[in-house]
């Protein structure tokens, strides 16, 4: 999927990249769009999943594989 040819459709290629990155870190779309570079801590990305935020704050720390930096 990550290497699927989207031709000249840059918007479709961007959506593909967003989907693949989401799959790599396991977050929801709304969580992804709230992330900034401040969420990257070394080789990890940290965020608070919205679903658990209402009950208790749990920070998720996900190791980033090399493909996530491309």
Short mmCIF file of C-alpha atoms in Angstrom, two decimals:
data_model
loop_
_atom_site.label_atom_id
_atom_site.label_comp_id
_atom_site.label_asym_id
_atom_site.label_seq_id
_atom_site.Cartn_x
_atom_site.Cartn_y
_atom_site.Cartn_z
CA UNK A 1 0.00 0.00 0.00
CA UNK A 2 2.77 2.43 0.95
CA UNK A 3 4.33 2.11 -2.49
CA UNK A 4 1.10 2.17 -4.51
CA UNK A 5 1.46 4.41 -7.57
CA UNK A 6 -1.01 7.29 -7.40
CA UNK A 7 0.13 8.73 -10.71
CA UNK A 8 0.09 12.51 -10.77
CA UNK A 9 -2.66 12.79 -8.14
CA UNK A 10 -0.78 14.49 -5.29
CA UNK A 11 -3.90 14.72 -3.12
CA UNK A 12 -4.48 10.98 -3.36
CA UNK A 13 -0.80 10.30 -2.62
CA UNK A 14 -1.04 12.49 0.49
CA UNK A 15 -4.11 10.59 1.70
CA UNK A 16 -2.27 7.31 1.11
CA UNK A 17 0.68 8.54 3.17
CA UNK A 18 -1.61 9.68 6.00
CA UNK A 19 -3.39 6.31 6.04
CA UNK A 20 -0.13 4.34 6.07
CA UNK A 21 1.32 6.50 8.86
CA UNK A 22 -1.85 6.05 10.91
CA UNK A 23 -1.52 2.29 10.51
CA UNK A 24 2.09 2.49 11.71
CA UNK A 25 1.25 4.31 14.94
CA UNK A 26 -2.34 3.17 15.57
CA UNK A 27 -4.07 6.50 16.06
CA UNK A 28 -7.39 7.97 14.98
CA UNK A 29 -7.64 10.64 12.29
CA UNK A 30 -8.60 13.31 14.84
CA UNK A 31 -5.59 12.41 16.99
CA UNK A 32 -3.27 12.53 14.00
CA UNK A 33 -4.40 16.01 12.94
CA UNK A 34 -3.78 17.35 16.46
CA UNK A 35 -0.19 16.12 16.51
CA UNK A 36 2.78 18.44 16.13
CA UNK A 37 6.53 17.93 16.07
CA UNK A 38 6.38 18.27 19.86
CA UNK A 39 4.75 14.81 19.94
CA UNK A 40 7.97 13.27 18.60
CA UNK A 41 10.26 12.37 21.49
CA UNK A 42 13.45 10.83 20.15
CA UNK A 43 12.44 7.77 18.13
CA UNK A 44 8.94 7.68 19.66
CA UNK A 45 5.70 9.53 19.09
CA UNK A 46 3.54 10.24 22.12
CA UNK A 47 -0.14 11.15 22.24
CA UNK A 48 -3.21 10.82 24.44
CA UNK A 49 -5.89 8.71 22.74
CA UNK A 50 -9.19 10.57 22.79
CA UNK A 51 -11.16 7.50 23.85
CA UNK A 52 -9.22 7.09 27.09
CA UNK A 53 -8.81 10.80 27.79
CA UNK A 54 -12.36 11.09 29.12
CA UNK A 55 -11.88 8.39 31.77
CA UNK A 56 -8.23 8.84 32.64
CA UNK A 57 -5.24 10.35 30.92
CA UNK A 58 -2.98 7.68 29.47
CA UNK A 59 -0.13 8.74 27.22
CA UNK A 60 0.67 6.28 24.45
CA UNK A 61 4.29 6.07 23.40
CA UNK A 62 4.80 4.36 20.03
CA UNK A 63 8.25 3.59 18.61
CA UNK A 64 8.67 5.00 15.11
CA UNK A 65 10.12 2.68 12.51
CA UNK A 66 12.41 4.04 9.81
CA UNK A 67 9.57 4.08 7.26
CA UNK A 68 7.69 6.60 9.42
CA UNK A 69 10.44 9.17 8.89
CA UNK A 70 10.32 9.04 5.08
#
